[in-house]
CSV table of C-alpha atoms in Angstrom, one decimal:
chain,number,residue,atom,x,y,z
C,16,MET,CA,100.1,148.2,44.2
C,17,ARG,CA,97.0,146.1,43.9
C,18,LYS,CA,94.6,146.5,46.9
C,19,MET,CA,94.9,143.6,49.1
C,20,VAL,CA,95.9,142.6,52.6
C,21,LYS,CA,97.6,142.4,55.7
C,22,THR,CA,97.6,139.5,58.1
C,23,MET,CA,98.7,139.3,61.4
C,24,ALA,CA,101.8,138.0,62.3
C,25,ALA,CA,102.5,135.2,64.2
C,26,LEU,CA,102.0,135.4,67.7
C,27,ALA,CA,103.8,135.1,70.5
C,28,ILE,CA,105.0,134.5,73.7
C,29,CYS,CA,105.6,133.0,77.1
C,30,SER,CA,106.1,130.5,79.3
C,31,THR,CA,105.5,130.8,83.1
C,32,LEU,CA,108.4,128.5,83.2
C,33,VAL,CA,111.1,130.8,81.6
C,34,LEU,CA,109.3,133.9,82.9
C,35,THR,CA,109.7,133.5,86.5
C,36,ALA,CA,113.1,135.4,86.5
C,37,CYS,CA,111.4,138.0,84.7
C,38,GLY,CA,108.9,138.5,87.3
C,39,GLU,CA,111.4,138.4,90.2
C,40,LYS,CA,112.9,141.7,89.2
C,41,THR,CA,109.9,143.6,90.1
C,42,LYS,CA,110.1,142.5,93.8
C,43,THR,CA,113.6,144.3,93.8
C,44,GLY,CA,112.3,147.6,92.9
C,45,GLY,CA,112.0,147.8,89.5
C,46,THR,CA,114.7,147.8,86.7
C,47,THR,CA,116.1,151.4,86.5
C,48,THR,CA,119.2,151.6,88.4
C,49,GLY,CA,119.8,155.1,87.4
C,50,SER,CA,117.8,158.2,87.7
C,51,GLY,CA,114.1,157.2,86.7
C,52,ALA,CA,113.4,160.7,85.0
C,53,ASP,CA,116.7,160.3,82.5
C,54,PRO,CA,116.0,158.4,79.7
C,55,ASN,CA,120.0,157.9,79.3
C,56,ALA,CA,120.4,156.2,82.5
C,57,LYS,CA,122.1,152.9,83.1
C,58,THR,CA,119.4,150.3,83.3
C,59,THR,CA,118.2,146.7,83.5
C,60,ILE,CA,115.7,145.5,80.9
C,61,THR,CA,114.0,142.2,80.9
C,62,TRP,CA,112.8,140.9,77.3
C,63,LEU,CA,110.6,138.0,76.8
C,64,ASN,CA,111.6,137.2,73.3
C,65,ILE,CA,111.0,134.6,70.5
C,66,LEU,CA,113.6,132.2,69.4
C,67,HIS,CA,113.4,130.9,65.7
C,68,THR,CA,116.9,128.8,66.0
C,69,ALA,CA,117.6,125.7,68.0
C,70,SER,CA,119.6,127.3,70.7
C,71,PRO,CA,119.4,130.7,72.1
C,72,PRO,CA,122.8,132.9,71.5
C,73,THR,CA,125.7,133.1,73.6
C,74,ASP,CA,126.5,136.5,75.4
C,75,THR,CA,128.9,138.0,72.8
C,76,ILE,CA,126.3,140.1,71.0
C,77,ILE,CA,124.3,140.6,74.0
C,78,LYS,CA,127.4,142.3,75.5
C,79,LYS,CA,128.0,144.7,72.7
C,80,ILE,CA,124.3,145.3,72.4
C,81,GLU,CA,124.4,146.5,76.1
C,82,GLU,CA,127.5,148.7,75.5
C,83,LYS,CA,125.4,150.5,72.8
C,84,THR,CA,122.4,150.9,74.8
C,85,ASN,CA,123.7,151.7,78.1
C,86,ALA,CA,121.5,148.8,79.5
C,87,GLU,CA,121.9,145.4,81.0
C,88,VAL,CA,119.5,143.1,79.0
C,89,LYS,CA,118.2,139.8,80.3
C,90,PHE,CA,116.4,137.5,77.8
C,91,SER,CA,113.8,134.9,78.4
C,92,TRP,CA,113.5,132.9,75.2
C,93,ILE,CA,110.5,131.1,74.0
C,94,PRO,CA,110.8,128.7,71.2
C,95,ASP,CA,108.8,129.7,68.0
C,96,ALA,CA,107.1,126.3,68.0
C,97,SER,CA,105.6,126.5,71.4
C,98,LYS,CA,104.9,130.4,71.7
C,99,GLU,CA,101.2,130.0,70.9
C,100,GLU,CA,100.3,127.7,73.3
C,101,ARG,CA,102.1,129.6,76.3
C,102,ILE,CA,100.5,132.9,75.5
C,103,ASN,CA,97.3,132.4,77.4
C,104,THR,CA,98.9,131.2,80.5
C,105,SER,CA,101.5,133.8,80.7
C,106,LEU,CA,99.1,136.8,80.2
C,107,ALA,CA,96.9,135.1,82.9
C,108,SER,CA,99.6,134.7,85.4
C,109,ASP,CA,101.1,138.1,84.7
C,110,SER,CA,104.5,136.5,84.2
C,111,LEU,CA,105.9,139.0,81.5
C,112,ALA,CA,108.8,141.3,81.3
C,113,ASP,CA,109.7,144.9,80.4
C,114,ILE,CA,109.7,144.0,76.7
C,115,VAL,CA,107.3,141.5,75.4
C,116,THR,CA,107.4,140.4,71.6
C,117,LEU,CA,104.1,139.7,70.3
C,118,THR,CA,103.9,138.4,66.7
C,119,ILE,CA,100.2,137.1,66.6
C,120,LEU,CA,98.0,140.3,67.0
C,121,ASP,CA,94.9,138.3,66.2
C,122,ASN,CA,95.3,135.8,69.0
C,123,SER,CA,92.4,136.6,71.1
C,124,SER,CA,94.2,136.6,74.5
C,125,VAL,CA,97.0,138.8,73.0
C,126,ARG,CA,94.0,141.4,71.5
C,127,ASN,CA,92.0,141.6,74.9
C,128,ALA,CA,95.2,142.2,76.7
C,129,LEU,CA,96.3,145.1,74.4
C,130,LYS,CA,92.9,146.6,74.7
C,131,SER,CA,92.0,146.2,78.2
C,132,GLY,CA,95.2,148.2,79.3
C,133,VAL,CA,97.6,145.5,80.3
C,134,PHE,CA,100.1,147.3,78.0
C,135,TRP,CA,101.2,151.0,77.4
C,136,GLU,CA,99.8,152.9,74.7
C,137,VAL,CA,103.0,154.3,73.2
C,138,GLU,CA,102.4,156.6,70.4
C,139,PRO,CA,102.1,159.7,72.4
C,140,TYR,CA,105.9,159.3,73.1
C,141,LEU,CA,107.1,158.2,69.7
C,142,ASN,CA,108.1,161.4,68.5
C,143,GLU,CA,110.6,162.1,71.4
C,144,PHE,CA,113.1,159.5,70.0
C,145,PRO,CA,114.6,160.1,66.5
C,146,ASN,CA,114.3,156.6,65.1
C,147,LEU,CA,110.8,155.7,66.5
C,148,ALA,CA,109.8,159.2,65.1
C,149,LYS,CA,110.4,158.0,61.6
C,150,ILE,CA,107.8,155.2,61.9
C,151,SER,CA,105.2,156.2,59.4
C,152,GLU,CA,101.6,157.2,60.1
C,153,ASP,CA,100.7,154.1,57.9
C,154,THR,CA,102.6,151.6,60.1
C,155,ARG,CA,101.3,153.0,63.0
C,156,ARG,CA,97.8,152.7,62.0
C,157,SER,CA,98.2,149.3,60.6
C,158,ALA,CA,100.0,148.2,63.8
C,159,SER,CA,97.1,150.1,66.0
C,160,ILE,CA,94.1,148.2,67.9
C,161,ALA,CA,91.0,150.2,68.2
C,162,GLY,CA,92.8,153.2,67.1
C,163,LYS,CA,95.7,153.0,69.9
C,164,LEU,CA,99.3,152.1,69.5
C,165,TYR,CA,100.2,149.4,72.2
C,166,GLY,CA,103.9,148.9,71.4
C,167,ILE,CA,106.7,149.6,68.8
C,168,PRO,CA,105.8,147.7,65.5
C,169,PHE,CA,108.2,145.4,63.8
C,170,GLN,CA,108.7,146.8,60.5
C,171,LYS,CA,108.9,144.4,57.6
C,172,ASP,CA,108.4,144.0,54.2
C,173,LEU,CA,104.7,143.5,53.0
C,174,ALA,CA,104.7,140.0,51.5
C,175,ARG,CA,107.9,138.0,51.9
C,176,ASN,CA,106.6,134.3,50.8
C,177,GLY,CA,107.6,132.4,47.9
C,178,VAL,CA,109.1,128.9,46.8
C,179,VAL,CA,112.7,127.7,47.2
C,180,ILE,CA,113.4,124.9,44.9
C,181,ARG,CA,116.7,122.7,44.4
C,182,LYS,CA,117.7,124.1,41.0
C,183,ASP,CA,120.5,121.1,40.8
C,184,TRP,CA,117.6,118.6,41.1
C,185,LEU,CA,115.5,120.1,38.7
C,186,ASP,CA,118.5,119.9,36.2
C,187,LYS,CA,118.9,116.3,37.1
C,188,VAL,CA,115.0,115.2,36.5
C,189,GLY,CA,114.8,117.5,33.6
C,190,LEU,CA,112.1,119.8,34.6
C,191,PRO,CA,112.1,123.8,34.2
C,192,VAL,CA,111.4,126.1,36.9
C,193,PRO,CA,107.6,125.9,37.5
C,194,LYS,CA,105.2,128.5,36.7
C,195,THR,CA,101.9,127.0,37.4
C,196,MET,CA,100.4,124.8,40.2
C,197,ASP,CA,100.2,121.8,38.0
C,198,GLU,CA,103.9,122.4,37.0
C,199,LEU,CA,104.8,122.8,40.9
C,200,MET,CA,103.0,119.4,41.4
C,201,GLU,CA,105.1,117.8,38.6
C,202,VAL,CA,108.5,119.0,40.4
C,203,ALA,CA,107.3,117.4,43.7
C,204,LYS,CA,106.3,114.0,41.8
C,205,ALA,CA,109.8,113.9,40.2
C,206,PHE,CA,111.6,114.7,43.4
C,207,THR,CA,109.9,112.1,45.3
C,208,GLU,CA,110.2,109.4,42.4
C,209,LYS,CA,113.3,110.0,40.2
C,210,ASP,CA,116.0,109.9,42.6
C,211,PRO,CA,117.0,113.6,42.2
C,212,ASP,CA,120.1,113.4,44.7
C,213,GLY,CA,121.5,110.1,42.6
C,214,ASN,CA,122.0,107.9,45.5
C,215,GLY,CA,120.0,105.1,44.0
C,216,LYS,CA,117.5,105.2,46.9
C,217,LYS,CA,113.8,106.4,46.8
C,218,ASP,CA,114.5,108.6,50.2
C,219,THR,CA,113.5,112.0,48.8
C,220,THR,CA,110.3,114.0,48.7
C,221,GLY,CA,109.1,117.3,46.9
C,222,PHE,CA,108.1,119.3,49.8
C,223,MET,CA,109.3,119.7,53.0
C,224,ASP,CA,106.7,121.3,55.2
C,225,ARG,CA,106.0,122.1,58.8
C,226,SER,CA,103.0,122.1,61.2
C,227,ASP,CA,101.8,125.7,60.1
C,228,LEU,CA,99.0,126.4,57.9
C,229,VAL,CA,99.7,130.3,57.7
C,230,TYR,CA,103.6,130.4,57.5
C,231,GLY,CA,104.2,127.1,56.2
C,232,ALA,CA,103.2,125.9,52.6
C,233,PHE,CA,99.3,125.9,52.9
C,234,LYS,CA,98.6,129.7,52.8
C,235,THR,CA,101.2,130.5,50.1
C,236,LEU,CA,99.9,127.9,47.9
C,237,GLY,CA,96.5,129.0,48.6
C,238,SER,CA,97.2,132.7,47.8
C,239,TYR,CA,98.7,131.5,44.5
C,240,MET,CA,95.2,129.6,43.9
C,241,GLY,CA,93.3,132.7,44.7
C,242,VAL,CA,92.4,132.2,48.4
C,243,PRO,CA,91.5,135.6,50.1
C,244,ASN,CA,93.8,136.4,53.0
C,245,TYR,CA,91.8,135.8,55.8
C,246,TRP,CA,88.5,137.4,54.6
C,247,LYS,CA,86.9,138.5,51.4
C,248,VAL,CA,84.7,141.5,51.0
C,249,SER,CA,82.1,142.1,48.3
C,250,GLU,CA,81.2,145.2,46.9
C,251,ASP,CA,78.1,145.4,49.0
C,252,GLY,CA,80.4,144.8,52.3
C,253,LYS,CA,79.6,141.4,52.8
C,254,MET,CA,82.4,139.4,54.4
C,255,THR,CA,83.2,135.9,53.9
C,256,PRO,CA,85.9,134.0,55.6
C,257,GLU,CA,88.8,132.4,53.5
C,258,PHE,CA,87.9,128.7,54.5
C,259,ASP,CA,84.4,129.1,53.3
C,260,THR,CA,85.6,129.6,49.7
C,261,GLU,CA,85.9,127.4,46.7
C,262,GLU,CA,89.4,128.1,46.6
C,263,TYR,CA,90.3,127.1,50.3
C,264,VAL,CA,88.9,123.7,49.4
C,265,LYS,CA,90.8,123.5,46.3
C,266,THR,CA,94.2,124.1,48.3
C,267,MET,CA,93.2,121.5,50.7
C,268,ASP,CA,92.8,119.3,47.7
C,269,TYR,CA,96.1,120.3,46.2
C,270,MET,CA,97.7,119.4,49.9
C,271,LYS,CA,96.0,116.2,50.2
C,272,LYS,CA,97.2,115.2,46.7
C,273,LEU,CA,100.9,115.9,47.8
C,274,TYR,CA,100.0,114.1,51.0
C,275,ASP,CA,98.5,110.9,49.5
C,276,ASN,CA,101.3,110.5,46.8
C,277,GLY,CA,104.0,111.1,49.1
C,278,TYR,CA,105.1,114.2,47.8
C,279,ILE,CA,105.4,115.9,50.9
C,280,ASN,CA,106.9,114.8,54.2
C,281,GLN,CA,104.5,112.5,55.9
C,282,ASP,CA,104.9,114.1,59.2
C,283,PHE,CA,104.6,117.6,58.2
C,284,ALA,CA,101.6,118.3,60.3
C,285,VAL,CA,103.6,117.7,63.5
C,286,THR,CA,107.1,119.3,62.2
C,287,ALA,CA,108.9,122.1,63.8
C,288,LYS,CA,110.4,125.0,61.6
C,289,THR,CA,113.9,124.3,62.6
C,290,ASP,CA,113.5,120.5,61.7
C,291,GLN,CA,111.8,121.4,58.4
C,292,GLN,CA,114.8,123.6,57.7
C,293,GLN,CA,117.4,120.9,58.8
C,294,LYS,CA,116.0,118.3,56.7
C,295,PHE,CA,116.0,120.4,53.6
C,296,ALA,CA,119.4,121.2,54.0
C,297,GLN,CA,120.2,117.7,54.6
C,298,GLY,CA,118.8,116.8,51.1
C,299,LYS,CA,115.6,115.1,52.2
C,300,ALA,CA,113.4,117.4,50.1
C,301,GLY,CA,113.8,119.9,47.3
C,302,ILE,CA,110.7,122.4,47.8
C,303,TYR,CA,110.5,124.6,50.6
C,304,VAL,CA,107.7,127.3,51.0
C,305,GLY,CA,108.4,130.3,53.3
C,306,ALA,CA,110.2,133.4,53.6
C,307,LEU,CA,112.1,133.9,50.5
C,308,PHE,CA,115.1,135.1,52.6
C,309,ASP,CA,115.2,131.8,54.4
C,310,SER,CA,117.0,130.6,51.2
C,311,LYS,CA,120.4,132.0,52.5
C,312,ASN,CA,120.0,130.4,55.5
C,313,LEU,CA,119.3,127.0,54.0
C,314,LYS,CA,122.3,127.2,51.5
C,315,ASN,CA,124.6,127.8,54.6
C,316,MET,CA,123.0,125.0,56.8
C,317,ALA,CA,123.8,122.5,53.8
C,318,LYS,CA,127.7,123.5,53.6
C,319,GLY,CA,129.4,120.1,54.4
C,320,VAL,CA,126.4,118.2,53.7
C,321,GLN,CA,125.0,119.2,50.6
C,322,ASP,CA,128.0,121.2,49.1
C,323,ASN,CA,126.3,120.8,45.3
C,324,MET,CA,123.0,122.2,46.5
C,325,GLU,CA,121.9,124.8,44.0
C,326,LEU,CA,118.8,127.0,44.8
C,327,VAL,CA,116.2,128.8,42.4
C,328,LEU,CA,113.7,131.4,44.1
C,329,VAL,CA,110.4,131.6,42.6
C,330,ASN,CA,107.5,134.1,43.3
C,331,ASN,CA,105.4,134.0,40.3
C,332,ILE,CA,103.3,130.9,40.4
C,333,THR,CA,99.9,130.9,39.5
C,334,PRO,CA,96.9,128.3,38.6
C,335,THR,CA,97.5,128.7,34.7
C,336,GLY,CA,100.7,130.8,34.3
C,337,SER,CA,98.5,134.0,33.5
C,338,GLU,CA,100.1,137.3,35.0
C,339,SER,CA,96.5,138.3,35.8
C,340,GLU,CA,96.3,135.7,38.3
C,341,ARG,CA,99.3,136.7,40.2
C,342,HIS,CA,98.7,136.7,43.8
C,343,ILE,CA,100.5,136.6,47.2
C,344,TRP,CA,99.4,137.0,50.8
C,345,ALA,CA,100.5,140.0,52.6
C,346,GLY,CA,101.7,138.6,56.2
C,347,ASN,CA,101.3,141.6,57.8
C,348,ASN,CA,101.2,144.7,55.7
C,349,GLY,CA,104.8,145.6,56.7
C,350,ILE,CA,103.9,144.8,60.5
C,351,GLY,CA,105.5,141.6,62.3
C,352,GLY,CA,103.9,142.5,65.5
C,353,LEU,CA,104.7,144.5,68.5
C,354,LEU,CA,107.2,145.0,71.1
C,355,ALA,CA,104.7,145.8,74.0
C,356,PHE,CA,105.8,147.1,77.5
C,357,PRO,CA,103.5,145.7,80.2
C,358,LYS,CA,102.5,148.1,82.8
C,359,SER,CA,103.0,145.5,85.6
C,360,GLU,CA,106.7,145.5,84.9
C,361,VAL,CA,107.3,148.9,83.4
C,362,LYS,CA,105.8,151.0,86.4
C,363,ASP,CA,105.8,154.6,85.2
C,364,GLU,CA,106.2,157.2,82.3
C,365,ALA,CA,109.5,157.7,83.5
C,366,GLU,CA,110.4,153.8,83.1
C,367,LEU,CA,108.6,153.6,79.8
C,368,LYS,CA,110.6,156.3,78.3
C,369,ARG,CA,113.8,154.8,79.2
C,370,VAL,CA,112.8,151.4,77.6
C,371,LEU,CA,111.5,153.2,74.6
C,372,LYS,CA,114.9,154.8,74.7
C,373,PHE,CA,116.4,151.4,74.5
C,374,VAL,CA,114.5,150.1,71.2
C,375,ASN,CA,115.3,153.4,69.9
C,376,ASP,CA,118.9,152.6,70.3
C,377,LEU,CA,118.2,149.0,68.7
C,378,MET,CA,117.1,150.7,65.4
C,379,ASP,CA,120.5,152.4,65.0
C,380,ASP,CA,122.7,151.5,62.1
C,381,ASP,CA,125.6,149.9,64.4
C,382,THR,CA,123.0,148.0,66.5
C,383,TYR,CA,121.3,146.7,63.4
C,384,ALA,CA,124.8,145.5,62.1
C,385,LEU,CA,125.4,143.6,65.3
C,386,MET,CA,121.9,141.8,65.3
C,387,THR,CA,122.3,141.0,61.5
C,388,TYR,CA,125.6,140.3,60.8
C,389,GLY,CA,127.7,140.1,64.2
C,390,ILE,CA,131.0,141.8,64.9
C,391,LYS,CA,133.1,143.2,61.9
C,392,ASP,CA,136.1,141.2,61.0
C,393,VAL,CA,134.9,138.3,63.7
C,394,HIS,CA,131.7,137.4,61.9
C,395,TYR,CA,131.7,139.2,58.9
C,396,LYS,CA,133.6,141.5,56.6
C,397,VAL,CA,132.2,144.7,54.7
C,398,ASP,CA,133.2,145.9,51.1
C,399,GLU,CA,133.6,149.3,49.8
C,400,ASN,CA,129.9,149.1,48.8
C,401,ASP,CA,128.8,148.4,52.2
C,402,ALA,CA,128.0,144.9,51.4
C,403,ALA,CA,128.5,142.4,54.2
C,404,THR,CA,129.9,138.9,53.7
C,405,ILE,CA,129.7,136.1,56.6
C,406,ILE,CA,133.4,135.1,57.2
C,407,ASN,CA,132.8,132.5,60.2
C,408,GLN,CA,129.4,130.9,59.5
C,409,ASP,CA,129.4,128.4,62.6
C,410,LEU,CA,130.1,131.4,64.8
C,411,TRP,CA,127.7,133.5,63.0
C,412,GLN,CA,124.8,130.9,63.6
C,413,GLN,CA,125.6,130.5,67.1
C,414,GLU,CA,126.3,134.1,68.2
C,415,VAL,CA,124.0,136.2,65.9
C,416,GLN,CA,121.5,134.4,64.0
C,417,PRO,CA,119.1,134.0,66.9
C,418,PHE,CA,118.6,137.8,67.0
C,419,ALA,CA,117.1,137.5,63.5
C,420,SER,CA,113.7,137.9,64.9
C,421,SER,CA,114.6,140.6,67.4
C,422,ARG,CA,115.1,143.6,65.2
C,423,PRO,CA,112.4,146.2,65.4
C,424,ASN,CA,113.3,147.3,61.9
C,425,GLU,CA,114.5,145.5,58.9
C,426,THR,CA,114.6,147.8,56.1
C,427,GLY,CA,116.4,151.1,55.0
C,428,TYR,CA,119.8,150.2,56.7
C,429,LYS,CA,123.1,151.3,54.6
C,430,ILE,CA,125.0,148.0,55.3
C,431,HIS,CA,123.3,145.1,53.1
C,432,ASP,CA,124.2,141.5,52.4
C,433,SER,CA,126.6,140.7,49.6
C,434,ASP,CA,125.3,137.1,49.3
C,435,PRO,CA,123.6,136.3,45.8
C,436,LEU,CA,120.5,134.5,47.3
C,437,LYS,CA,119.6,137.3,49.9
C,438,ALA,CA,120.2,139.8,47.1
C,439,GLU,CA,117.6,137.9,44.7
C,440,SER,CA,115.1,137.4,47.7
C,441,ASP,CA,115.2,141.0,48.3
C,442,LYS,CA,114.7,141.7,44.7
C,443,LEU,CA,111.6,139.4,44.5
C,444,ILE,CA,110.0,140.5,48.2
C,445,LYS,CA,109.9,143.7,46.7
C,446,GLU,CA,108.3,142.8,43.4
C,447,ASN,CA,105.9,141.0,45.7
C,448,ALA,CA,104.4,143.9,47.0
C,449,ASN,CA,102.9,144.7,43.4
C,450,TYR,CA,100.9,141.6,43.9
C,451,ALA,CA,100.2,141.5,47.7
C,452,VAL,CA,96.5,140.6,49.0
C,453,LEU,CA,95.7,142.4,52.1
C,454,ASN,CA,93.3,141.4,55.0
C,455,PRO,CA,90.4,143.8,54.5
C,456,ALA,CA,89.2,143.0,58.1
C,457,TYR,CA,92.6,143.6,59.7
C,458,SER,CA,91.9,147.0,61.0
C,459,LEU,CA,88.4,146.3,61.9
C,460,GLU,CA,87.0,145.2,65.5
C,461,SER,CA,84.8,142.6,66.3
C,462,GLU,CA,84.1,141.9,69.8
C,463,THR,CA,83.4,138.3,69.5
C,464,PHE,CA,86.8,137.7,67.4
C,465,SER,CA,88.7,139.3,70.5
C,466,THR,CA,86.9,137.1,72.8
C,467,GLN,CA,86.6,133.8,70.7
C,468,GLY,CA,88.5,134.3,67.5
C,469,SER,CA,91.5,131.9,68.6
C,470,GLU,CA,89.6,129.2,70.1
C,471,LEU,CA,87.1,129.4,67.2
C,472,GLN,CA,90.0,129.1,64.6
C,473,LYS,CA,91.2,125.7,66.2
C,474,ILE,CA,87.8,124.2,64.8
C,475,ILE,CA,88.9,125.2,61.2
C,476,THR,CA,92.6,124.3,61.8
C,477,ASP,CA,91.8,120.9,63.0
C,478,ALA,CA,89.3,120.2,60.0
C,479,THR,CA,91.8,121.5,57.5
C,480,TYR,CA,94.5,119.0,58.6
C,481,LYS,CA,92.1,116.3,59.1
C,482,TYR,CA,90.8,116.7,55.2
C,483,ILE,CA,94.3,116.9,54.0
C,484,LEU,CA,95.2,113.7,56.1
C,485,GLY,CA,92.1,111.9,54.8
C,486,LYS,CA,90.5,111.7,58.2
C,487,ILE,CA,87.3,113.7,57.1
C,488,ASP,CA,85.6,114.2,53.6
C,489,LEU,CA,84.4,117.3,52.1
C,490,ASN,CA,81.0,116.9,54.1
C,491,GLY,CA,83.2,116.8,57.4
C,492,PHE,CA,84.8,120.0,56.5
C,493,LYS,CA,81.6,121.8,55.6
C,494,ASP,CA,80.5,120.6,59.0
C,495,ALA,CA,83.0,121.9,60.8
C,496,VAL,CA,82.5,125.4,59.0
C,497,GLU,CA,78.9,125.4,60.3
C,498,ASN,CA,80.2,124.5,63.7
C,499,TRP,CA,82.5,127.8,63.8
C,500,LYS,CA,79.6,129.8,62.6
C,501,LYS,CA,77.0,128.5,65.0
C,502,SER,CA,80.0,128.7,67.9
C,503,GLY,CA,80.3,132.4,67.2
C,504,GLY,CA,81.5,132.8,63.8
C,505,SER,CA,78.3,134.3,62.4
C,506,LYS,CA,78.6,136.9,64.9
C,507,ILE,CA,82.2,137.7,63.9
C,508,ILE,CA,81.0,137.9,60.3
C,509,SER,CA,78.2,140.5,61.3
C,510,GLU,CA,80.2,142.3,63.6
C,511,TYR,CA,82.8,142.7,60.8
C,512,GLU,CA,80.3,143.7,58.2
C,513,ALA,CA,79.2,146.5,60.5
C,514,ALA,CA,82.5,147.7,61.2
C,515,TYR,CA,83.5,147.7,57.6
C,516,GLN,CA,80.4,149.8,56.9
C,517,GLU,CA,81.0,152.3,59.7
C,518,ALA,CA,84.9,152.6,58.3
C,519,LYS,CA,83.5,153.6,54.7
C,520,LYS,CA,81.3,156.6,56.1
């Protein structure tokens, strides 16, 4: 596998509004209802979690999970679109839960909380539990902060992103599956201008994107164009942030061309992920950039609305079509964040072990099946090859799909999806690993980044959007980069360079 990056994964968590209930349980004497020394005791566990669907799940699967884990589970759900803006308030007010889902580990508030002892260090306990003991040393190291593991890593594939395209629309406008960035632009133009849905109206766009420069289209398209994954390191150890590269500017220019010509939804900068997916499923656009396995969900969402939808998955787009140019950013080196356990909620080692036992049980095959497919013969059926097929799509979306981001591990299970799109996405995601670009600064420490990184990133995020939307020119963007450096970015660079040299010794 080519060397290259790992990012951090999308962040996480909490609103004081939703969390008040979580805080209340500590006032009644903790969560464990059985013997505190018994990791198998009946217990109540609160979980501050991220929701990637429009509505939380009903209690059907939760009750089954409770039976499997011998625990009463009380979820506080935070919508994915608002998770980052609420993290600082939640950590500052200590409004947490027994389990907190942290999905963006480079957020300065999260990183500082982890390093300052807010959460339990868990590595000394992992080998006491069979499923947790299987977490590899590489995964443990990748998920560690300053050499310590402050939660159970979400174990995910290395590089999951790609491009999902309406194949039936390609056929309608007479274009092949794109393999270069220019060909992708041509597809976006045709999907906007040539009435691919055949309704006689100019009411479609090429791309349907969302307000996320990382998990939306921007970072994936950027990686196709050679943008480094957060940081570029030279042979002599000099570090350059991705936004200070020529390739980043070219990516902004590409997105600006899409925007200026109407080849992308004009409200992409304020569109939530759920709205993006729903509009794509409704036939408003024909190109979706994101996790390749989203294709199955998009096709299912389109049933009854766009029943003729055919999708093709693409993971090999390059500037000129050359195999040697092939790159894809690695979102997290197989780490999707942490399930972390605040010391304010999990009071002692005995309670910690009971919560760890709960997480361990979530990684059993039966519990994975529950959180992925639901209840056998109710939500899904399985064939002789352990391939699962959803038999009640509406019920599955309501009762099971909201748990998609709650599984501590997503790989290595016996049961697998029979859906052709899911099988194809699994194949391409595995192939992506050969071209994954890792973040060379992911495991390095910078005190300035830990304290100011999130605030400084807003300077670049705002400037990137303003450039794409035509509100500033290239000089304005370069001014923002200089502002980033003067406000603390230069210190981050020098601290990472020092840490990199130290790590090489």
